[in-house]
Amino acid sequence: MRDIDEALRSMNPVRTGKPADQSQLNEILSSSQSAGTARRVHPRHRWGWVVTAAAVTAGVVGYTVVDPFGVTAQPALAITPAPLRTHQSDRPAADVLEEIAGRVAGRTDTRPKPWKAEHFVRDDWALWTRIDNIQVTSAVIPEHRETWEKPDGSAHWKTTTLSPQFQNQQQRKVWENAGSVGKEPVRSSGVSSPGSGSTAEPPSTVEGMRTWLANGQDMGPGLLYEVLPERFQDHVFSPAQRAAVLRVLASTRGIVYAGTVKDQAGRSGEAFSLTGRFGGLPNKRTLVFDPQTGDLLASEEQLLKDAGKLNVRPYSVIQYSTFLTAERLQ
């Protein structure tokens, strides 16, 4: 899994500014069918790779799409959502993270034992959205994803595209002129077999959690910001484990406290941003945590001045996820 993740990250158009090689993607997707991992195998990652690969392939988006009525123009610059409204703060990120961790660490672990399934719900949007094999750049079309994973690693999942979003009526008009792709919901579902990895609980110490998150990789700040959203959607953490995650962040260089924000679901949380190139285009990544529970509420990636060959304006949001539910079911 680590090799596949690293290969896909190296082909990310935000990093490279150019489209990925389709033959490389096919090879990666083929190898993923038998890929193992040192820890618990998470089926959602396998179909996550397919989504990621499609996104990478579409990294440099064309300006036209083919629809049943012929060729319809997409906008020269993709429509993107408004970024999180962050606020400058003089408080060090480490202090705020430690404050939340101290509040969370003493909470009672209410997760049922034994449990039948872990249930996750989230809404996602990415610049590289494809619907019916059409690259959509004329609207923000989120996807609602719900998964249930059993202790043996088997899972079933379903997704539904949500209503297109626009910042103004002009954007809606552009989308209508481009064929109104995504007007009707697109639904999909699937199941996956049990995995072969360990089902052991992650540690609740800071160093143990850091090692568990790294999974054998050199865990720099940029990679940590990529891994954390994945981990919050493949494990329901105990309060002590969430406190350990927050303390790993608190000890990571370069993280800035961005104040209290509201996510795409209208929930208030504490935002922590990381700015850098991370081997590619300059970008800012933001994680939003619930100050009472330490749960991850949202993640966002925003390009900065240099958009490379991507057809977006500088400072555009190119991806976000809103994490709505993470629970264990009896």
Short mmCIF file of C-alpha atoms in Angstrom, two decimals:
data_model
loop_
_atom_site.label_atom_id
_atom_site.label_comp_id
_atom_site.label_asym_id
_atom_site.label_seq_id
_atom_site.Cartn_x
_atom_site.Cartn_y
_atom_site.Cartn_z
CA MET A 1 0.00 0.00 0.00
CA ARG A 2 2.79 2.40 0.90
CA ASP A 3 4.44 2.05 -2.53
CA ILE A 4 1.13 2.60 -4.31
CA ASP A 5 0.29 5.63 -2.16
CA GLU A 6 3.72 7.13 -2.81
CA ALA A 7 3.47 6.49 -6.55
CA LEU A 8 0.07 8.15 -6.78
CA ARG A 9 1.24 11.11 -4.70
CA SER A 10 4.24 11.56 -7.01
CA MET A 11 1.85 11.74 -10.01
CA ASN A 12 -0.52 14.23 -8.40
CA PRO A 13 -0.94 17.14 -10.84
CA VAL A 14 -0.86 19.61 -7.95
CA ARG A 15 2.68 18.41 -7.30
CA THR A 16 3.81 18.10 -10.92
CA GLY A 17 1.66 20.66 -12.78
CA LYS A 18 1.22 18.18 -15.65
CA PRO A 19 -0.98 15.17 -16.44
CA ALA A 20 -0.10 11.69 -15.26
CA ASP A 21 0.99 8.92 -17.60
CA GLN A 22 -1.96 6.57 -18.21
CA SER A 23 0.26 3.48 -18.56
CA GLN A 24 1.73 4.14 -15.11
CA LEU A 25 -1.77 4.50 -13.66
CA ASN A 26 -2.90 1.24 -15.24
CA GLU A 27 0.12 -0.54 -13.78
CA ILE A 28 -0.58 0.90 -10.31
CA LEU A 29 -4.26 -0.03 -10.42
CA SER A 30 -3.40 -3.53 -11.60
CA SER A 31 -0.90 -4.05 -8.79
CA SER A 32 -3.38 -2.77 -6.19
CA GLN A 33 -5.55 -5.86 -6.65
CA SER A 34 -3.02 -7.95 -4.73
CA ALA A 35 -1.37 -5.27 -2.64
CA GLY A 36 -0.91 -5.91 1.08
CA THR A 37 -0.07 -3.67 4.01
CA ALA A 38 1.80 -3.92 7.27
CA ARG A 39 -1.31 -2.91 9.19
CA ARG A 40 -5.02 -3.44 8.76
CA VAL A 41 -6.10 -3.51 5.11
CA HIS A 42 -8.86 -0.99 4.44
CA PRO A 43 -11.03 -1.83 1.42
CA ARG A 44 -12.04 1.80 0.95
CA HIS A 45 -8.43 2.52 0.04
CA ARG A 46 -8.64 0.13 -2.89
CA TRP A 47 -11.54 1.95 -4.47
CA GLY A 48 -10.02 5.19 -3.23
CA TRP A 49 -7.05 4.48 -5.49
CA VAL A 50 -9.35 4.28 -8.47
CA VAL A 51 -10.84 7.67 -7.61
CA THR A 52 -7.39 9.12 -7.07
CA ALA A 53 -6.13 7.72 -10.34
CA ALA A 54 -9.02 9.22 -12.26
CA ALA A 55 -8.37 12.53 -10.57
CA VAL A 56 -4.68 12.43 -11.44
CA THR A 57 -5.41 11.54 -15.06
CA ALA A 58 -7.59 14.63 -15.32
CA GLY A 59 -5.01 16.89 -13.71
CA VAL A 60 -4.74 19.21 -16.69
CA VAL A 61 -8.36 19.70 -17.59
CA GLY A 62 -9.49 20.31 -21.15
CA TYR A 63 -11.81 23.13 -22.09
CA THR A 64 -14.43 21.02 -23.85
CA VAL A 65 -16.42 17.91 -22.99
CA VAL A 66 -18.44 15.55 -25.13
CA ASP A 67 -22.14 15.22 -24.30
CA PRO A 68 -25.02 13.50 -26.11
CA PHE A 69 -25.80 16.72 -28.00
CA GLY A 70 -22.30 17.37 -29.29
CA VAL A 71 -19.34 19.38 -28.00
CA THR A 72 -20.16 21.84 -25.25
CA ALA A 73 -17.73 24.45 -23.93
CA GLN A 74 -16.55 24.23 -20.35
CA PRO A 75 -15.25 27.41 -18.68
CA ALA A 76 -11.67 28.48 -19.35
CA LEU A 77 -11.16 28.58 -15.57
CA ALA A 78 -12.81 25.92 -13.43
CA ILE A 79 -15.48 26.92 -10.93
CA THR A 80 -14.24 26.28 -7.39
CA PRO A 81 -15.79 26.70 -3.91
CA ALA A 82 -15.10 29.57 -1.54
CA PRO A 83 -12.23 28.81 0.86
CA LEU A 84 -12.59 28.49 4.61
CA ARG A 85 -12.73 31.89 6.29
CA THR A 86 -9.61 31.64 8.43
CA HIS A 87 -8.49 34.38 10.81
CA GLN A 88 -5.02 35.47 11.78
CA SER A 89 -4.16 34.54 15.36
CA ASP A 90 -1.12 35.18 17.51
CA ARG A 91 -1.59 31.98 19.51
CA PRO A 92 0.94 29.24 18.73
CA ALA A 93 -0.66 26.19 17.11
CA ALA A 94 1.07 23.89 19.61
CA ASP A 95 -0.60 25.65 22.54
CA VAL A 96 -4.10 25.38 21.05
CA LEU A 97 -3.60 21.74 20.03
CA GLU A 98 -2.30 20.84 23.50
CA GLU A 99 -5.28 22.61 25.05
CA ILE A 100 -7.71 20.52 22.98
CA ALA A 101 -5.71 17.33 23.63
CA GLY A 102 -5.81 17.93 27.38
CA ARG A 103 -9.57 18.40 27.20
CA VAL A 104 -10.07 15.26 25.11
CA ALA A 105 -7.65 12.85 26.82
CA GLY A 106 -9.76 12.51 29.96
CA ARG A 107 -13.01 11.70 28.19
CA THR A 108 -14.54 8.26 28.62
CA ASP A 109 -14.14 5.81 25.75
CA THR A 110 -17.76 5.09 24.80
CA ARG A 111 -17.02 2.88 21.80
CA PRO A 112 -18.98 -0.41 22.07
CA LYS A 113 -17.09 -3.65 22.62
CA PRO A 114 -17.58 -5.89 20.77
CA TRP A 115 -18.70 -4.08 17.64
CA LYS A 116 -20.21 -5.16 14.33
CA ALA A 117 -19.16 -2.33 12.01
CA GLU A 118 -17.46 1.03 11.81
CA HIS A 119 -19.68 3.54 10.06
CA PHE A 120 -18.27 6.57 8.24
CA VAL A 121 -20.04 9.38 6.38
CA ARG A 122 -18.35 12.24 4.54
CA ASP A 123 -18.87 14.74 1.73
CA ASP A 124 -16.04 15.30 -0.75
CA TRP A 125 -15.28 17.61 -3.60
CA ALA A 126 -12.25 17.69 -5.90
CA LEU A 127 -11.30 19.79 -8.89
CA TRP A 128 -10.98 16.60 -10.95
CA THR A 129 -14.62 15.51 -10.69
CA ARG A 130 -15.80 13.17 -13.46
CA ILE A 131 -19.43 12.22 -14.04
CA ASP A 132 -20.36 9.71 -16.75
CA ASN A 133 -16.77 10.05 -18.02
CA ILE A 134 -17.20 13.79 -18.47
CA GLN A 135 -14.73 16.09 -16.77
CA VAL A 136 -16.84 18.64 -14.89
CA THR A 137 -15.26 22.05 -14.36
CA SER A 138 -18.41 24.16 -14.66
CA ALA A 139 -19.84 23.35 -11.21
CA VAL A 140 -18.88 22.21 -7.74
CA ILE A 141 -20.52 18.78 -7.46
CA PRO A 142 -19.85 17.15 -4.09
CA GLU A 143 -20.09 13.43 -3.46
CA HIS A 144 -21.76 11.97 -0.37
CA ARG A 145 -19.98 8.76 0.69
CA GLU A 146 -21.11 6.27 3.32
CA THR A 147 -19.19 3.14 4.32
CA TRP A 148 -19.60 0.28 6.78
CA GLU A 149 -16.55 -1.79 7.65
CA LYS A 150 -16.60 -4.99 9.67
CA PRO A 151 -13.84 -6.05 12.10
CA ASP A 152 -12.49 -8.54 9.54
CA GLY A 153 -11.87 -5.68 7.07
CA SER A 154 -14.75 -6.46 4.71
CA ALA A 155 -16.89 -3.47 3.81
CA HIS A 156 -19.76 -2.16 1.78
CA TRP A 157 -20.20 1.39 0.60
CA LYS A 158 -22.45 3.69 -1.37
CA THR A 159 -22.01 7.12 -2.91
CA THR A 160 -24.38 9.75 -4.28
CA THR A 161 -23.51 12.99 -6.04
CA LEU A 162 -25.09 16.03 -4.43
CA SER A 163 -26.66 19.10 -6.00
CA PRO A 164 -24.22 21.36 -7.87
CA GLN A 165 -23.04 24.40 -5.92
CA PHE A 166 -22.32 27.90 -7.23
CA GLN A 167 -21.03 31.13 -5.76
CA ASN A 168 -23.33 33.22 -7.95
CA GLN A 169 -25.93 33.05 -10.73
CA GLN A 170 -23.34 33.63 -13.43
CA GLN A 171 -21.62 30.40 -12.47
CA ARG A 172 -24.94 28.57 -12.67
CA LYS A 173 -25.47 29.95 -16.16
CA VAL A 174 -22.05 28.71 -17.25
CA TRP A 175 -22.91 25.24 -15.93
CA GLU A 176 -26.23 25.21 -17.77
CA ASN A 177 -24.52 26.25 -21.00
CA ALA A 178 -22.01 23.41 -20.50
CA GLY A 179 -24.79 20.82 -20.46
CA SER A 180 -25.87 20.79 -16.78
CA VAL A 181 -23.67 17.76 -16.10
CA GLY A 182 -24.51 16.37 -12.65
CA LYS A 183 -28.02 17.78 -12.46
CA GLU A 184 -29.39 14.32 -11.70
CA PRO A 185 -27.81 12.37 -8.81
CA VAL A 186 -25.38 9.63 -9.77
CA ARG A 187 -25.37 6.67 -7.38
CA SER A 188 -22.97 3.78 -6.97
CA SER A 189 -22.28 1.07 -4.41
CA GLY A 190 -20.08 -1.92 -3.83
CA VAL A 191 -18.61 -4.46 -1.45
CA SER A 192 -15.11 -5.70 -0.72
CA SER A 193 -13.67 -8.84 0.81
CA PRO A 194 -11.89 -9.15 4.16
CA GLY A 195 -8.33 -7.91 4.30
CA SER A 196 -5.26 -9.74 5.53
CA GLY A 197 -3.69 -7.06 7.73
CA SER A 198 -3.61 -6.60 11.49
CA THR A 199 -6.75 -5.35 13.24
CA ALA A 200 -4.85 -4.17 16.32
CA GLU A 201 -5.81 -0.86 17.89
CA PRO A 202 -3.47 2.08 17.22
CA PRO A 203 -1.43 3.25 20.23
CA SER A 204 -2.44 6.11 22.49
CA THR A 205 1.08 7.41 23.20
CA VAL A 206 2.46 10.28 21.14
CA GLU A 207 5.51 8.41 19.82
CA GLY A 208 3.49 5.26 19.23
CA MET A 209 0.86 7.22 17.29
CA ARG A 210 3.53 8.98 15.25
CA THR A 211 5.01 5.62 14.23
CA TRP A 212 1.56 4.18 13.46
CA LEU A 213 0.65 7.14 11.26
CA ALA A 214 4.00 7.02 9.43
CA ASN A 215 3.62 3.30 8.64
CA GLY A 216 7.31 3.05 7.78
CA GLN A 217 7.50 6.31 5.80
CA ASP A 218 9.52 9.43 6.51
CA MET A 219 6.72 11.46 8.09
CA GLY A 220 7.28 15.12 7.26
CA PRO A 221 4.62 17.79 7.84
CA GLY A 222 3.23 17.59 4.30
CA LEU A 223 2.76 13.83 4.39
CA LEU A 224 1.18 14.06 7.85
CA TYR A 225 -1.48 16.39 6.42
CA GLU A 226 -2.19 13.85 3.69
CA VAL A 227 -2.32 10.84 5.99
CA LEU A 228 -4.46 12.22 8.83
CA PRO A 229 -7.69 12.64 6.80
CA GLU A 230 -7.27 9.06 5.58
CA ARG A 231 -6.79 7.70 9.09
CA PHE A 232 -9.87 9.50 10.42
CA GLN A 233 -11.90 7.66 7.78
CA ASP A 234 -10.52 4.19 8.38
CA HIS A 235 -10.56 4.07 12.17
CA VAL A 236 -12.85 5.25 14.95
CA PHE A 237 -10.38 6.63 17.47
CA SER A 238 -10.76 6.55 21.24
CA PRO A 239 -10.41 9.86 23.13
CA ALA A 240 -6.87 8.92 24.20
CA GLN A 241 -5.93 8.12 20.59
CA ARG A 242 -7.38 11.43 19.36
CA ALA A 243 -5.39 13.26 22.03
CA ALA A 244 -2.24 11.49 20.79
CA VAL A 245 -3.00 12.56 17.20
CA LEU A 246 -3.38 16.18 18.30
CA ARG A 247 -0.08 16.03 20.20
CA VAL A 248 1.68 14.62 17.13
CA LEU A 249 0.42 17.69 15.27
CA ALA A 250 1.48 19.96 18.14
CA SER A 251 5.05 18.73 17.82
CA THR A 252 5.16 19.16 14.03
CA ARG A 253 6.99 22.17 12.60
CA GLY A 254 5.33 24.72 10.34
CA ILE A 255 1.73 24.38 11.54
CA VAL A 256 -0.12 27.66 12.08
CA TYR A 257 -3.27 28.19 14.13
CA ALA A 258 -5.82 29.80 11.78
CA GLY A 259 -8.53 30.50 14.34
CA THR A 260 -12.14 29.38 14.63
CA VAL A 261 -13.85 28.63 11.31
CA LYS A 262 -17.07 27.16 9.96
CA ASP A 263 -16.76 24.16 7.66
CA GLN A 264 -18.87 23.30 4.61
CA ALA A 265 -21.46 21.74 6.96
CA GLY A 266 -21.73 24.93 9.03
CA ARG A 267 -19.96 23.50 12.10
CA SER A 268 -17.49 25.54 14.13
CA GLY A 269 -14.01 24.18 14.71
CA GLU A 270 -10.40 25.14 15.30
CA ALA A 271 -8.35 25.37 12.09
CA PHE A 272 -4.66 24.55 11.66
CA SER A 273 -2.90 25.29 8.37
CA LEU A 274 0.31 24.20 6.73
CA THR A 275 1.81 26.08 3.78
CA GLY A 276 4.48 24.78 1.42
CA ARG A 277 5.27 23.32 -1.95
CA PHE A 278 5.53 19.72 -0.77
CA GLY A 279 7.49 18.85 -3.91
CA GLY A 280 5.14 20.68 -6.29
CA LEU A 281 2.84 23.66 -6.59
CA PRO A 282 2.61 26.00 -3.58
CA ASN A 283 -0.46 25.19 -1.54
CA LYS A 284 -2.07 25.58 1.86
CA ARG A 285 -3.68 22.65 3.61
CA THR A 286 -6.04 23.15 6.52
CA LEU A 287 -7.41 20.68 9.05
CA VAL A 288 -10.39 21.62 11.25
CA PHE A 289 -10.93 19.90 14.60
CA ASP A 290 -13.82 19.89 17.05
CA PRO A 291 -12.43 21.69 20.13
CA GLN A 292 -14.45 19.53 22.54
CA THR A 293 -14.00 16.03 21.10
CA GLY A 294 -10.84 16.29 18.98
CA ASP A 295 -12.67 14.80 16.00
CA LEU A 296 -11.55 15.88 12.55
CA LEU A 297 -14.37 17.92 11.02
CA ALA A 298 -12.92 18.95 7.66
CA SER A 299 -9.85 19.17 5.46
CA GLU A 300 -9.17 21.61 2.63
CA GLU A 301 -6.43 22.13 0.06
CA GLN A 302 -5.96 25.54 -1.55
CA LEU A 303 -3.49 26.52 -4.25
CA LEU A 304 -1.52 29.71 -3.71
CA LYS A 305 -0.04 32.02 -6.32
CA ASP A 306 1.24 29.49 -8.85
CA ALA A 307 -1.49 27.29 -10.35
CA GLY A 308 0.88 25.65 -12.83
CA LYS A 309 -1.03 24.23 -15.80
CA LEU A 310 -4.21 23.68 -13.80
CA ASN A 311 -7.08 25.74 -15.20
CA VAL A 312 -7.90 27.56 -11.96
CA ARG A 313 -7.26 31.01 -10.56
CA PRO A 314 -4.56 31.51 -7.94
CA TYR A 315 -5.78 30.83 -4.39
CA SER A 316 -8.48 28.42 -5.59
CA VAL A 317 -9.67 25.57 -3.39
CA ILE A 318 -8.93 22.37 -5.31
CA GLN A 319 -10.19 19.79 -2.81
CA TYR A 320 -12.13 19.50 0.43
CA SER A 321 -13.65 16.81 2.62
CA THR A 322 -16.25 17.23 5.35
CA PHE A 323 -16.29 14.38 7.86
CA LEU A 324 -19.80 13.92 9.18
CA THR A 325 -19.89 10.59 11.02
CA ALA A 326 -17.37 8.14 12.51
CA GLU A 327 -18.91 5.61 14.87
CA ARG A 328 -18.82 2.00 15.94
CA LEU A 329 -22.06 0.03 15.72
CA GLN A 330 -23.07 -2.90 17.89
#
